[in-house]
Coordinates of N, CA and C and ligand atoms in Angstrom, one line a residue:
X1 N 9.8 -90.3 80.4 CA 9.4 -90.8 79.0 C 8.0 -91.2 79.0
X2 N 7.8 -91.1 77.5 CA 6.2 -91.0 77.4 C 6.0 -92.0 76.5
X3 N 4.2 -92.9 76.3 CA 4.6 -93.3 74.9 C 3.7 -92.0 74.3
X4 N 4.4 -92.5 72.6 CA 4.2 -91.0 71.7 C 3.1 -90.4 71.2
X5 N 2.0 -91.7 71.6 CA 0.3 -91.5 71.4 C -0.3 -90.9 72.7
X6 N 0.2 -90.8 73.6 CA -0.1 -90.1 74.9 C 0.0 -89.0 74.8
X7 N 1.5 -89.0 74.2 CA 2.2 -87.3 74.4 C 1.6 -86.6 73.3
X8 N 0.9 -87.0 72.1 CA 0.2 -86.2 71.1 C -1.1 -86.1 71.5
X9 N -1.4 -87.0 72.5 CA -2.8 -86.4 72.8 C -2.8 -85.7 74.1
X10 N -1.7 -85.1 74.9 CA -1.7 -84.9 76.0 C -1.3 -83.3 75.2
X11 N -1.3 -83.0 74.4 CA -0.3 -82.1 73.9 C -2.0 -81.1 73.1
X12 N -2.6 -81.8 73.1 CA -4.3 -81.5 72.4 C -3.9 -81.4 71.0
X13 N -3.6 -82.1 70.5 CA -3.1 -82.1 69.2 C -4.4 -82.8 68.6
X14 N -4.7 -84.1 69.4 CA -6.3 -84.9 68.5 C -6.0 -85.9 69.9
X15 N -7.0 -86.9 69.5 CA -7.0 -87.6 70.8 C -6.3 -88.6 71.1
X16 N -6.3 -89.8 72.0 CA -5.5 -91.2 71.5 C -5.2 -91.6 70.6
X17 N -6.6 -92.0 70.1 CA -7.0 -93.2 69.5 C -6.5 -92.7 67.9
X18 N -6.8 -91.1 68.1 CA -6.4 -90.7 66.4 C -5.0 -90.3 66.3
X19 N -4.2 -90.3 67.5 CA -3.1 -90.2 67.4 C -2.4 -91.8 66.9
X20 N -3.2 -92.9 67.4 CA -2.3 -94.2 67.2 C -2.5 -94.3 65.7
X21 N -3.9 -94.1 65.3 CA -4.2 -93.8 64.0 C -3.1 -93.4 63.1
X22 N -2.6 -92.1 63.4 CA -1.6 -91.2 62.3 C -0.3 -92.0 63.0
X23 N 0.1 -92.6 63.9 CA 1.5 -93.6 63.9 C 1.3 -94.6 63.0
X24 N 0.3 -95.3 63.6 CA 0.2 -96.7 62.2 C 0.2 -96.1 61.1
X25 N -0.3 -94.9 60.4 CA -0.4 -94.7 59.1 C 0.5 -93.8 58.4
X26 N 1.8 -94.0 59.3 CA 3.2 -93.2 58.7 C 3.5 -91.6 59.0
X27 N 2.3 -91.3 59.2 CA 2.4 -89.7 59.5 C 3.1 -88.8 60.6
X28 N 3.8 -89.7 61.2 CA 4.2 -89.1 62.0 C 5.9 -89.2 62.2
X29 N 6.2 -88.1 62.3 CA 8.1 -88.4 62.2 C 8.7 -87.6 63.4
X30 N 9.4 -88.2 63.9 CA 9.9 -87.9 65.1 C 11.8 -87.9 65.2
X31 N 11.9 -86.7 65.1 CA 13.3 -86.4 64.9 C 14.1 -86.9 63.6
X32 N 13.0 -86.5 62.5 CA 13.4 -86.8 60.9 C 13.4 -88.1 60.9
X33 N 13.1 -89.1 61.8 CA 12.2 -90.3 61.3 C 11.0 -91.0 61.2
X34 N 10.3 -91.7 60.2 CA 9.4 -91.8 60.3 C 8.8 -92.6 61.0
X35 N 8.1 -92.7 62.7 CA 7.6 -93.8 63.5 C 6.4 -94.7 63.2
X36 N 6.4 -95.8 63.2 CA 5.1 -96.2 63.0 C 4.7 -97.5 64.6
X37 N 5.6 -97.3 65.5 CA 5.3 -98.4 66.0 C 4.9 -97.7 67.4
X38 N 3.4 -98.2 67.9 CA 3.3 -97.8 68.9 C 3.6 -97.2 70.4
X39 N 4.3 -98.3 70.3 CA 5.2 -98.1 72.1 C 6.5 -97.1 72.2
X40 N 6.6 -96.5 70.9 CA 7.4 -95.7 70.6 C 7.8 -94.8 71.7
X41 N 8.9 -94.3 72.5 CA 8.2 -93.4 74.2 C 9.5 -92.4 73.4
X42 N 9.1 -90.9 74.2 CA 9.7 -90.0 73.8 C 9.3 -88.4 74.9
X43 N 10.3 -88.1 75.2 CA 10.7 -87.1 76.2 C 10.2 -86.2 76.2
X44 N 9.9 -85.3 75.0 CA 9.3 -83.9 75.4 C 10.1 -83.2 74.5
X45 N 11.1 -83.6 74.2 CA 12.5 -82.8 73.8 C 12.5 -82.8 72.4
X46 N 11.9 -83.7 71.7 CA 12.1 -84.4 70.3 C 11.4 -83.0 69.3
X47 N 11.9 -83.2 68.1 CA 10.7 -82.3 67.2 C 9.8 -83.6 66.5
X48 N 8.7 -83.2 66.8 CA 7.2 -84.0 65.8 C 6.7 -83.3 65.0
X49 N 6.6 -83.9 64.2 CA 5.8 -83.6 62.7 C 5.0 -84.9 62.6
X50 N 3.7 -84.0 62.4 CA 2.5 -84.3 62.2 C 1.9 -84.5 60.6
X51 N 1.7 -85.2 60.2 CA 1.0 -84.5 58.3 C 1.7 -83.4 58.1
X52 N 3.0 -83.5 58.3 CA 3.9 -82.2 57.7 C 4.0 -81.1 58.8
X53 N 3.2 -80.7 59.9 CA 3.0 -79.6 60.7 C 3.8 -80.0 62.0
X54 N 4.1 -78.7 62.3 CA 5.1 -79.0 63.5 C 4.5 -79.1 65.2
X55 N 4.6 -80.4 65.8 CA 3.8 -80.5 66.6 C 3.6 -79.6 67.8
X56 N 2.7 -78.4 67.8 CA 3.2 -77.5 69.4 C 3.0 -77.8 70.6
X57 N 3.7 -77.9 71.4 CA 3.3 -78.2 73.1 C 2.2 -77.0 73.7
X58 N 1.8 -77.9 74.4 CA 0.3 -77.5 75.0 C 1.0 -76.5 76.5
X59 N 0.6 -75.6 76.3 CA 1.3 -74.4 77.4 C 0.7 -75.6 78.8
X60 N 1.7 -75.4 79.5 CA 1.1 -75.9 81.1 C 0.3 -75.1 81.8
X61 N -0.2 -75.5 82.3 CA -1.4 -74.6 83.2 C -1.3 -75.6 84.9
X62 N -1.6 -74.7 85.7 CA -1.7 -75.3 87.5 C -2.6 -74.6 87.8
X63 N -3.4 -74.9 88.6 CA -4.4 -74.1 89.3 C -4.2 -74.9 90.8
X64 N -4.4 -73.9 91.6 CA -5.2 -74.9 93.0 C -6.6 -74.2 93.3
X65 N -7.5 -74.9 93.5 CA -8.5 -75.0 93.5 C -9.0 -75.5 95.1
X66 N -10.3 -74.2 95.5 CA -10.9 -74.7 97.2 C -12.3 -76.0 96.6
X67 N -12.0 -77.1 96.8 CA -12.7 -77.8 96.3 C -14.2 -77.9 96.8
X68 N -15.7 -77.6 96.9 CA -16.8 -77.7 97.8 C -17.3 -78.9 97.3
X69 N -18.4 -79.3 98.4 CA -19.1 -80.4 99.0 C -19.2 -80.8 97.0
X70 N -19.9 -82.0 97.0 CA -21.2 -82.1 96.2 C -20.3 -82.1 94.6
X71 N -18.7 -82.4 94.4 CA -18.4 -81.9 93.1 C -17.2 -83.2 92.8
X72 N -17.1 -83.9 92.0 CA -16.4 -85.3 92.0 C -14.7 -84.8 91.3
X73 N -14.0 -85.2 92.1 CA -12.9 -85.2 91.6 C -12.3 -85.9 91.0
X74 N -12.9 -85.6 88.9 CA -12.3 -86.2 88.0 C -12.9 -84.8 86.8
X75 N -12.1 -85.8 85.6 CA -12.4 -84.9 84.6 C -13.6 -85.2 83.9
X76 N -14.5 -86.0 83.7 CA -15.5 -86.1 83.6 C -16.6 -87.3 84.3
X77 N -17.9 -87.2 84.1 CA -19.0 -88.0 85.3 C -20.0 -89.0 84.5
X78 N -19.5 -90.1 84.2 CA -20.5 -90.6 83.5 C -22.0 -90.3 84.1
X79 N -22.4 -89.9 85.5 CA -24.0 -89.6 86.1 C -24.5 -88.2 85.7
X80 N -23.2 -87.4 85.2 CA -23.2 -86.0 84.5 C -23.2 -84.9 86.0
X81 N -22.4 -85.5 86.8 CA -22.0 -84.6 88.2 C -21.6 -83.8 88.1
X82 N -21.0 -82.7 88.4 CA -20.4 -81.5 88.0 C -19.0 -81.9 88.8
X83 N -18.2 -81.8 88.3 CA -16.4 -82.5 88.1 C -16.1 -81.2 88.6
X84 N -15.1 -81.4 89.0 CA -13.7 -79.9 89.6 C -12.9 -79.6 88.4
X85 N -12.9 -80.2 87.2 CA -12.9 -79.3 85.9 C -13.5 -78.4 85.2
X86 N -14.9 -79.0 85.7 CA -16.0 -77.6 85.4 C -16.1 -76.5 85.9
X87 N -15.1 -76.4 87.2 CA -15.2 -75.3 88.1 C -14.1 -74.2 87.4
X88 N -13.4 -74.7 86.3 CA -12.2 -74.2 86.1 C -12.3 -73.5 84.2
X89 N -11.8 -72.1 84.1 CA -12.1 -71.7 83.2 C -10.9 -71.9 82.6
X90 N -10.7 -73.1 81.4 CA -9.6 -73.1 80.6 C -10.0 -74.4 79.4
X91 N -9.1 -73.9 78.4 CA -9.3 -74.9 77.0 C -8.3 -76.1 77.1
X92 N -7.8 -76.3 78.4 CA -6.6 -77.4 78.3 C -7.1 -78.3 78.8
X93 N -6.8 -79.7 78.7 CA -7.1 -80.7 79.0 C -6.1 -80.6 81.0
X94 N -6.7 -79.9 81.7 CA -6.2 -80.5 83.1 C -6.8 -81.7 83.6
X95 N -6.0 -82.0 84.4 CA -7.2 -83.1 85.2 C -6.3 -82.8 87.1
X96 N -7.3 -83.4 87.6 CA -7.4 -83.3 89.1 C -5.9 -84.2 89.8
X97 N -5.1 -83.9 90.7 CA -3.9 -84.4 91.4 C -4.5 -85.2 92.6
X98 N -4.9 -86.7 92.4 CA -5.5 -87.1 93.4 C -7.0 -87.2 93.5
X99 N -7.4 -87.4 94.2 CA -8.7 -87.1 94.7 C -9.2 -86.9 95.9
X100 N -9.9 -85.7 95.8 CA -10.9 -85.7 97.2 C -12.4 -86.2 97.3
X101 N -13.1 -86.8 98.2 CA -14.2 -87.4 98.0 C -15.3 -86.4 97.7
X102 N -16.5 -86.9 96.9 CA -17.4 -86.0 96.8 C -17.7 -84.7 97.9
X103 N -17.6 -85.4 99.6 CA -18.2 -84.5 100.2 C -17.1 -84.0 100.8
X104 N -15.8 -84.0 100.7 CA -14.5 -83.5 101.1 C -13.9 -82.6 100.4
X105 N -14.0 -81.3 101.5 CA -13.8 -80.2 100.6 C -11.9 -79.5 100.7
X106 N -11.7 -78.2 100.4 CA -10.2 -78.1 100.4 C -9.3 -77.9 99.3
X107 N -8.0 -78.3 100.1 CA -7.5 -78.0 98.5 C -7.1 -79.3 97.5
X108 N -7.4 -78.6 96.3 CA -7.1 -79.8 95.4 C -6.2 -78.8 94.0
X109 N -5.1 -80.1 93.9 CA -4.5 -78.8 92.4 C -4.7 -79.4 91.2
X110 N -5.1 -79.3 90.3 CA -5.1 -79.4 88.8 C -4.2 -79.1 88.2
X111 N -3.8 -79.4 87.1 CA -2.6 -79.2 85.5 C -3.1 -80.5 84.7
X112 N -2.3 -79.8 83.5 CA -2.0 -80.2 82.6 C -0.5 -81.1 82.3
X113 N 0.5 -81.2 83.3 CA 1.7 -81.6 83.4 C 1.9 -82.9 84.1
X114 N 1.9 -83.7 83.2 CA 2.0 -85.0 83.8 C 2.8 -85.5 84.9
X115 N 4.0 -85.0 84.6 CA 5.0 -84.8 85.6 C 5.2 -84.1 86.8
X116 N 4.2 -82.9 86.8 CA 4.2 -82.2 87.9 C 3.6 -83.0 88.8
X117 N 2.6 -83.9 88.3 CA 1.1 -84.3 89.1 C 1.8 -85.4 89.5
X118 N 2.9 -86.2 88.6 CA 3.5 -87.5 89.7 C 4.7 -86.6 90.7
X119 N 4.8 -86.0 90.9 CA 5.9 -85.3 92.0 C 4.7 -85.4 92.9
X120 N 3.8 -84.8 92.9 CA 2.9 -84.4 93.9 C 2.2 -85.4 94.7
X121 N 2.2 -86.2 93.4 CA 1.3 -87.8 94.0 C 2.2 -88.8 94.8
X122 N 3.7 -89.6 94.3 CA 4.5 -89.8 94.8 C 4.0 -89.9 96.5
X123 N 4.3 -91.0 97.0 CA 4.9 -90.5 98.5 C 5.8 -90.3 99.2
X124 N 5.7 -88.9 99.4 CA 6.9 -88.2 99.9 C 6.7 -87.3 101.2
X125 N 7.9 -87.8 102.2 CA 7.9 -87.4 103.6 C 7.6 -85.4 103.3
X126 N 8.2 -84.8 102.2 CA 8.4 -83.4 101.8 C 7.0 -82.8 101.5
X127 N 5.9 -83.8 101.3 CA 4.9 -83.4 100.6 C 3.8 -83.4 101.8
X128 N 3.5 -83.1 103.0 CA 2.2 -83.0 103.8 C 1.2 -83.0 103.4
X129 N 0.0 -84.1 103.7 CA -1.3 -83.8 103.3 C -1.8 -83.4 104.5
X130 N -2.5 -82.4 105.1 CA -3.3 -81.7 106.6 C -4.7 -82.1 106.1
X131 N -5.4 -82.6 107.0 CA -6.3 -83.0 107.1 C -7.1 -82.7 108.2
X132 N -8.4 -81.7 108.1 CA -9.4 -81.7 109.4 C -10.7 -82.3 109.5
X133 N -10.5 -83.1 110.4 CA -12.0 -84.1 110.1 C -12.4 -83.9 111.7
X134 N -13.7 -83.9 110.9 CA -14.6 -83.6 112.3 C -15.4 -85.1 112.7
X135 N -15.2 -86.0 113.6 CA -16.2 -87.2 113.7 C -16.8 -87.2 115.2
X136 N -17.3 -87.8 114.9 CA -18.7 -88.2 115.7 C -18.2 -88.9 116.9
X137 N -18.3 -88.0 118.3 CA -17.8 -88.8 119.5 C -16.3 -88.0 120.1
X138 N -16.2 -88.4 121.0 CA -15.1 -87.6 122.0 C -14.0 -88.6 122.1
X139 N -13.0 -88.3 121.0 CA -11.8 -88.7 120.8 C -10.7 -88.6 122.3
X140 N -9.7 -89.7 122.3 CA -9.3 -89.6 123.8 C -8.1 -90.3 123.2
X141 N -7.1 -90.0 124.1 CA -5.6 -90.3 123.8 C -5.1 -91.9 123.5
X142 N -5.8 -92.6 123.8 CA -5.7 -94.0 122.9 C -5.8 -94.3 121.6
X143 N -7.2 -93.5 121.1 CA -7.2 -93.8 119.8 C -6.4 -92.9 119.0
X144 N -5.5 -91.9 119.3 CA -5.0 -90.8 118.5 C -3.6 -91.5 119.0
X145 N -3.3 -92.6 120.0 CA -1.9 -93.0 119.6 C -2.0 -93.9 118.4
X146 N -3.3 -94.9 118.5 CA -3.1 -96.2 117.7 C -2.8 -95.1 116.1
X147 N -3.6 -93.7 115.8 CA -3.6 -93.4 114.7 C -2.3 -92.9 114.2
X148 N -1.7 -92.1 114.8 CA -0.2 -92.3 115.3 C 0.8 -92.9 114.6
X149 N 0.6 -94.3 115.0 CA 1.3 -95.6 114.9 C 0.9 -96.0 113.8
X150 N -0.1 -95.7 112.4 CA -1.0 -96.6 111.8 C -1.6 -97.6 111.9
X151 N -2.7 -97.2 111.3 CA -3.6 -98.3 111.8 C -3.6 -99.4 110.6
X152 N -4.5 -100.4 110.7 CA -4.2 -101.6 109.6 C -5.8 -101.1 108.9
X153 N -5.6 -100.7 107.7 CA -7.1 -100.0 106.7 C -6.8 -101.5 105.2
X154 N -8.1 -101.5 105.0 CA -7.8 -102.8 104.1 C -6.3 -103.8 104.1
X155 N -6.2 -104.1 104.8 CA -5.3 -105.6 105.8 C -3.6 -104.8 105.4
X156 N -3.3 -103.7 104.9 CA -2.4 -102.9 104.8 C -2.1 -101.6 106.2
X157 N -1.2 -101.8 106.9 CA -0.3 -100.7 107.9 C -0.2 -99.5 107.1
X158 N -0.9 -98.4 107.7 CA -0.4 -97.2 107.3 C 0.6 -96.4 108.0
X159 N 1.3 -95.7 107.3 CA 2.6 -95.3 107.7 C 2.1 -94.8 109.1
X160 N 3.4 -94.2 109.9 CA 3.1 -93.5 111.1 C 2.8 -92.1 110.9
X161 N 1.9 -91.3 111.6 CA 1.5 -89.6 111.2 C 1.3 -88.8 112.2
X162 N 0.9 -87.7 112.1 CA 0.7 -86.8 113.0 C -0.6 -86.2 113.2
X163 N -0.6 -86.5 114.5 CA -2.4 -86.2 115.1 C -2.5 -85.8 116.2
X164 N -3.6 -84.3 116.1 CA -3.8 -83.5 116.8 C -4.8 -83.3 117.1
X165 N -5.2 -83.0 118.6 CA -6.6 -82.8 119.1 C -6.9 -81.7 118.9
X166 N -7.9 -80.6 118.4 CA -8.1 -79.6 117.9 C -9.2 -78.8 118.9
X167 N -10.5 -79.5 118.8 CA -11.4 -79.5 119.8 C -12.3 -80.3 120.4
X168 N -13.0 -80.6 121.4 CA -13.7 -81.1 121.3 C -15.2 -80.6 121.6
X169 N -16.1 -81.0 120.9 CA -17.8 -79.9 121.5 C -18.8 -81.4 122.2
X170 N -18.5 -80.8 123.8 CA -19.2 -82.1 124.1 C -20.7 -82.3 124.5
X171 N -21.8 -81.1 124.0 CA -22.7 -80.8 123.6 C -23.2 -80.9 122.4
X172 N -22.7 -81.4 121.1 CA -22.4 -81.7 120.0 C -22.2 -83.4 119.9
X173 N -21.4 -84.1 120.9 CA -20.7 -85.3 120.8 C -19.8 -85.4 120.1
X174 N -19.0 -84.1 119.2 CA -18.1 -83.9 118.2 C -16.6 -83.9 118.7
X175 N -15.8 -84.6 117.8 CA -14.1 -83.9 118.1 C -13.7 -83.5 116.7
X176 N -13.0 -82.3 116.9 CA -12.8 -82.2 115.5 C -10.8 -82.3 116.0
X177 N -10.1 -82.9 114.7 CA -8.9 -83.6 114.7 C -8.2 -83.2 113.5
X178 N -6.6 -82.9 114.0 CA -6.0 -82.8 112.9 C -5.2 -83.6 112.2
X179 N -4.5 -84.3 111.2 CA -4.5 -85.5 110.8 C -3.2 -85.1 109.3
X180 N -2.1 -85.3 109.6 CA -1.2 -85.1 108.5 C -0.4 -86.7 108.1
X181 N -0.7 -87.0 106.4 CA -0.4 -88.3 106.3 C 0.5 -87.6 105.0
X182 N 1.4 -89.1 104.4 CA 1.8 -88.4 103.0 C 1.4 -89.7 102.0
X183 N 0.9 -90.5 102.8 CA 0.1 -91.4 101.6 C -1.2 -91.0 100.8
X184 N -2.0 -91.8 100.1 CA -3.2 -91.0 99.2 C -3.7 -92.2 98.9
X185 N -4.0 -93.3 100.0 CA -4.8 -94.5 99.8 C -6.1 -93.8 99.6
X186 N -7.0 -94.7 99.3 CA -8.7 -94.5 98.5 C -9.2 -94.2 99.9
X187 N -10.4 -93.7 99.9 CA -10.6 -92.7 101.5 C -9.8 -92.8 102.7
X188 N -8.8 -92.6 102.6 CA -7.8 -93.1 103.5 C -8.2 -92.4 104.9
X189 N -8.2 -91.3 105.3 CA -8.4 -90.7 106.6 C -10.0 -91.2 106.9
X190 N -10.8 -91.3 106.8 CA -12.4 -92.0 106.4 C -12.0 -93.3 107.2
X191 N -11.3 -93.7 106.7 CA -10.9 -95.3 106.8 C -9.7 -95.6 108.2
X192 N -9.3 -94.3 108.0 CA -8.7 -94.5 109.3 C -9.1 -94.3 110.6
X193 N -9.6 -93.0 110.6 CA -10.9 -93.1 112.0 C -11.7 -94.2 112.1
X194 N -12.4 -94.7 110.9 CA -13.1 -96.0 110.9 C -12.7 -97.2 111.9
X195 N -11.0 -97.0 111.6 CA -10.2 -98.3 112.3 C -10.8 -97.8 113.8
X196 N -10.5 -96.9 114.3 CA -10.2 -96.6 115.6 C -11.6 -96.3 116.2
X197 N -12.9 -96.8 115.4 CA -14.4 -96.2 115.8 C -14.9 -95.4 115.7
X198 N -14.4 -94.4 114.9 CA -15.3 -92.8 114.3 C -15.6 -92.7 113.5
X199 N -16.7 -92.0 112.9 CA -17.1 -91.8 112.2 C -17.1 -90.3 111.4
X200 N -16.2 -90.3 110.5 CA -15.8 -88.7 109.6 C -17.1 -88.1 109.5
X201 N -18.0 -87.0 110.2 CA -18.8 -86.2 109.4 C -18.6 -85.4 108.7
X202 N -17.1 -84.5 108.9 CA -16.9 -83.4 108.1 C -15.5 -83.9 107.7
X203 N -14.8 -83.4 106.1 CA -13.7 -83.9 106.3 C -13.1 -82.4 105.2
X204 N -11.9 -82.2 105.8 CA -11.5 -80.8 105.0 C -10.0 -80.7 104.3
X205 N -9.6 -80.5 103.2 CA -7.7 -81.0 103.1 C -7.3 -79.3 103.6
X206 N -6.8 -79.0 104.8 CA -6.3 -78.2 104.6 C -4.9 -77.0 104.0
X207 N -4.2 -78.5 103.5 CA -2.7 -78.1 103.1 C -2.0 -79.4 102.4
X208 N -1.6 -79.3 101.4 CA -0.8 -80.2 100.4 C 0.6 -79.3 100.1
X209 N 2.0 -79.9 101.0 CA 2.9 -79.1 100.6 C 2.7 -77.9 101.2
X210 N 2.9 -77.0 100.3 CA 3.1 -76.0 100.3 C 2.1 -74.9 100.2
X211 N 1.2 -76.0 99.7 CA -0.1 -74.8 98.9 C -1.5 -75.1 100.2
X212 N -1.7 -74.2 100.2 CA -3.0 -73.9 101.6 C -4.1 -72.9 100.6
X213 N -5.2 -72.8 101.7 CA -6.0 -72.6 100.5 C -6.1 -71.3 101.3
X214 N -5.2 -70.2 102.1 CA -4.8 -69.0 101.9 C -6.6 -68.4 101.6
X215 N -6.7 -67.4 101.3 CA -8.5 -66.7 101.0 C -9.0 -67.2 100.2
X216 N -8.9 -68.4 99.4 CA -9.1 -69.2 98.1 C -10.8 -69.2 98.9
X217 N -12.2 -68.9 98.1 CA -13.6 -68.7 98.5 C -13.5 -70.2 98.5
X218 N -14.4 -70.6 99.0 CA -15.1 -72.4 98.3 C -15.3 -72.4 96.7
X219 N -15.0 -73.4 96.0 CA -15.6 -73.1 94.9 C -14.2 -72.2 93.7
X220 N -13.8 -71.4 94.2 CA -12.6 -70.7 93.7 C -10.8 -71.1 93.6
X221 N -10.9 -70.3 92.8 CA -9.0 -71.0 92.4 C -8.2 -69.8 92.2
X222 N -7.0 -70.5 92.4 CA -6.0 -69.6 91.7 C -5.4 -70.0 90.5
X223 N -4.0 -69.3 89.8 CA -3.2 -70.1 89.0 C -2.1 -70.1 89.9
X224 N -1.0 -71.7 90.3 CA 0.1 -71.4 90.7 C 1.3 -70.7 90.1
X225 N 2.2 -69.8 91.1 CA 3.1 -69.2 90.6 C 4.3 -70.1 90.3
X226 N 5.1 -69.1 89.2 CA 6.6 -70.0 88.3 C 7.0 -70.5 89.9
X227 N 7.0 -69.7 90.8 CA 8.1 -70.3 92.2 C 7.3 -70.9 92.3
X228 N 6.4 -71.5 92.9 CA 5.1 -72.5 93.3 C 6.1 -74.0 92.9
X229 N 5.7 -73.7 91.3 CA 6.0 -74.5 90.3 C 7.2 -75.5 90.5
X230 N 8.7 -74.5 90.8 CA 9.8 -75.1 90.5 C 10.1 -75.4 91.9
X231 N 9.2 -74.6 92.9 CA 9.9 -76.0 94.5 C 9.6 -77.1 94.2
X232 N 8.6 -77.5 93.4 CA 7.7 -78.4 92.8 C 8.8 -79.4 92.8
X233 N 9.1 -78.9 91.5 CA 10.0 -79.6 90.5 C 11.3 -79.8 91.4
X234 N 12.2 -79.3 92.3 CA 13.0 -78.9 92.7 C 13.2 -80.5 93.6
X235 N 11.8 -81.3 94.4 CA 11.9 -81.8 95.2 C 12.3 -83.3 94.4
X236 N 12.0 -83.2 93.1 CA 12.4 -84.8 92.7 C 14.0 -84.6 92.2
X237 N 14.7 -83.6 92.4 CA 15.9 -84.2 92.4 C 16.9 -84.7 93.7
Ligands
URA301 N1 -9.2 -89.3 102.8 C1 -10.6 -89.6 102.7 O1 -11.1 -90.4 103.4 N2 -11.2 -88.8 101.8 C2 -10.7 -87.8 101.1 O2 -11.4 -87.2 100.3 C3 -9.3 -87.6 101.2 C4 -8.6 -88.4 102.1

């Protein structure tokens, strides 16, 4: 359930503010009655009438997207950054599932479905986030149990995960590490090496679920497929 000024502006019908607008001022009827009261919440299912017009749903769109360095994952940048919306050719209001850090590249998925994007965000044992980070220093079986185990990142225990030694370049001083969590704390892997004394130089999402970024270029996307879609949907019941 939605409230009904969300779902008229989620629908690109006009925006919030002019959707609360046409509630407070009668115009709007929702299953042959006429609503005027804000908090009104409503499924998806209903018929809306607009100023007489019948309200149309905004086709869904998914993309997964290879996210590169240098590009903020939101839908717009007050500093005027270039956003992982702008990478994407469509007239729908998507926005980003999560976030990846400016310099953390990978996959990232976009839509327009509010509900697809909380399935995905949720934490769920079914949903893997793979992670390869490259840090600074020659990683050694201590600190890949404590990470293991979770570590304690702003005075909160993170779940327990799975971590793999990948390589190490000991001419470099580098280990690069594999790192699968299903939480989506604020720099979370960043913050978890941090605990255990490393420092992330490179950080990459390799895999969310299902979707890998397969020959996806840097920078490039796909649209996901109806099956994509419905394992999607499939996993919240
Ligand atoms: N964890 C981080 O630290 N950064 C990301 O971008 C994603 C996960």
């Amino acid at each position: 359930m939605e409230r009904l000024q969300k779902f008229i502006a989620s629908s690109g019908y006009t925006s919030r503010r002019k959707a609360e607008e046409l509630i407070k001022n009668g115009k709007v009827i929702v299953n042959g009655e006429i609503v005027t009261e804000l908090g009104t919440k409503v499924n998806g299912k209903e018929e809306i009438i607009i100023n007489g017009e019948l309200l149309k749903k905004e086709e869904k769109e998914y993309y997964l997207l290879n996210k590169p360095r240098e590009v903020i994952s939101a839908v717009s940048d007050d500093k005027n950054r270039k956003t992982v919306v702008d990478l994407i050719n469509t007239d729908k209001r998507i926005f980003p599932i999560g976030r990846l850090d400016y310099d953390t590249t990978g996959v990232l998925l976009l839509t327009n479905d509010g509900e697809f994007a909380n399935i995905m965000m949720h934490p769920n044992d079914k949903i893997d986030k793979v992670y390869i980070a490259k840090v600074r220093g020659i990683i050694k079986g201590d600190a890949i149990n404590k990470l293991k185990n979770g570590v304690i990142i702003d005075g909160k225990k993170c779940e327990k995960c799975r971590v793999k030694l990948r390589k190490t370049n000991i001419a470099n001083n580098t280990s690069t590490v594999e790192i699968v969590i299903h939480e989506g704390r604020n720099h979370q892997v960043k913050k978890m090496f941090e605990a255990v004394g490393f420092e992330v130089l490179k950080l990459k999402r390799e895999r969310v679920g299902i979707f890998t970024l397969d020959k996806i270029p840097s920078g490039s996307y796909r649209k996901l497929t109806p099956k994509e879609i419905s394992i999607i949907y499939s996993i919240k019941k």
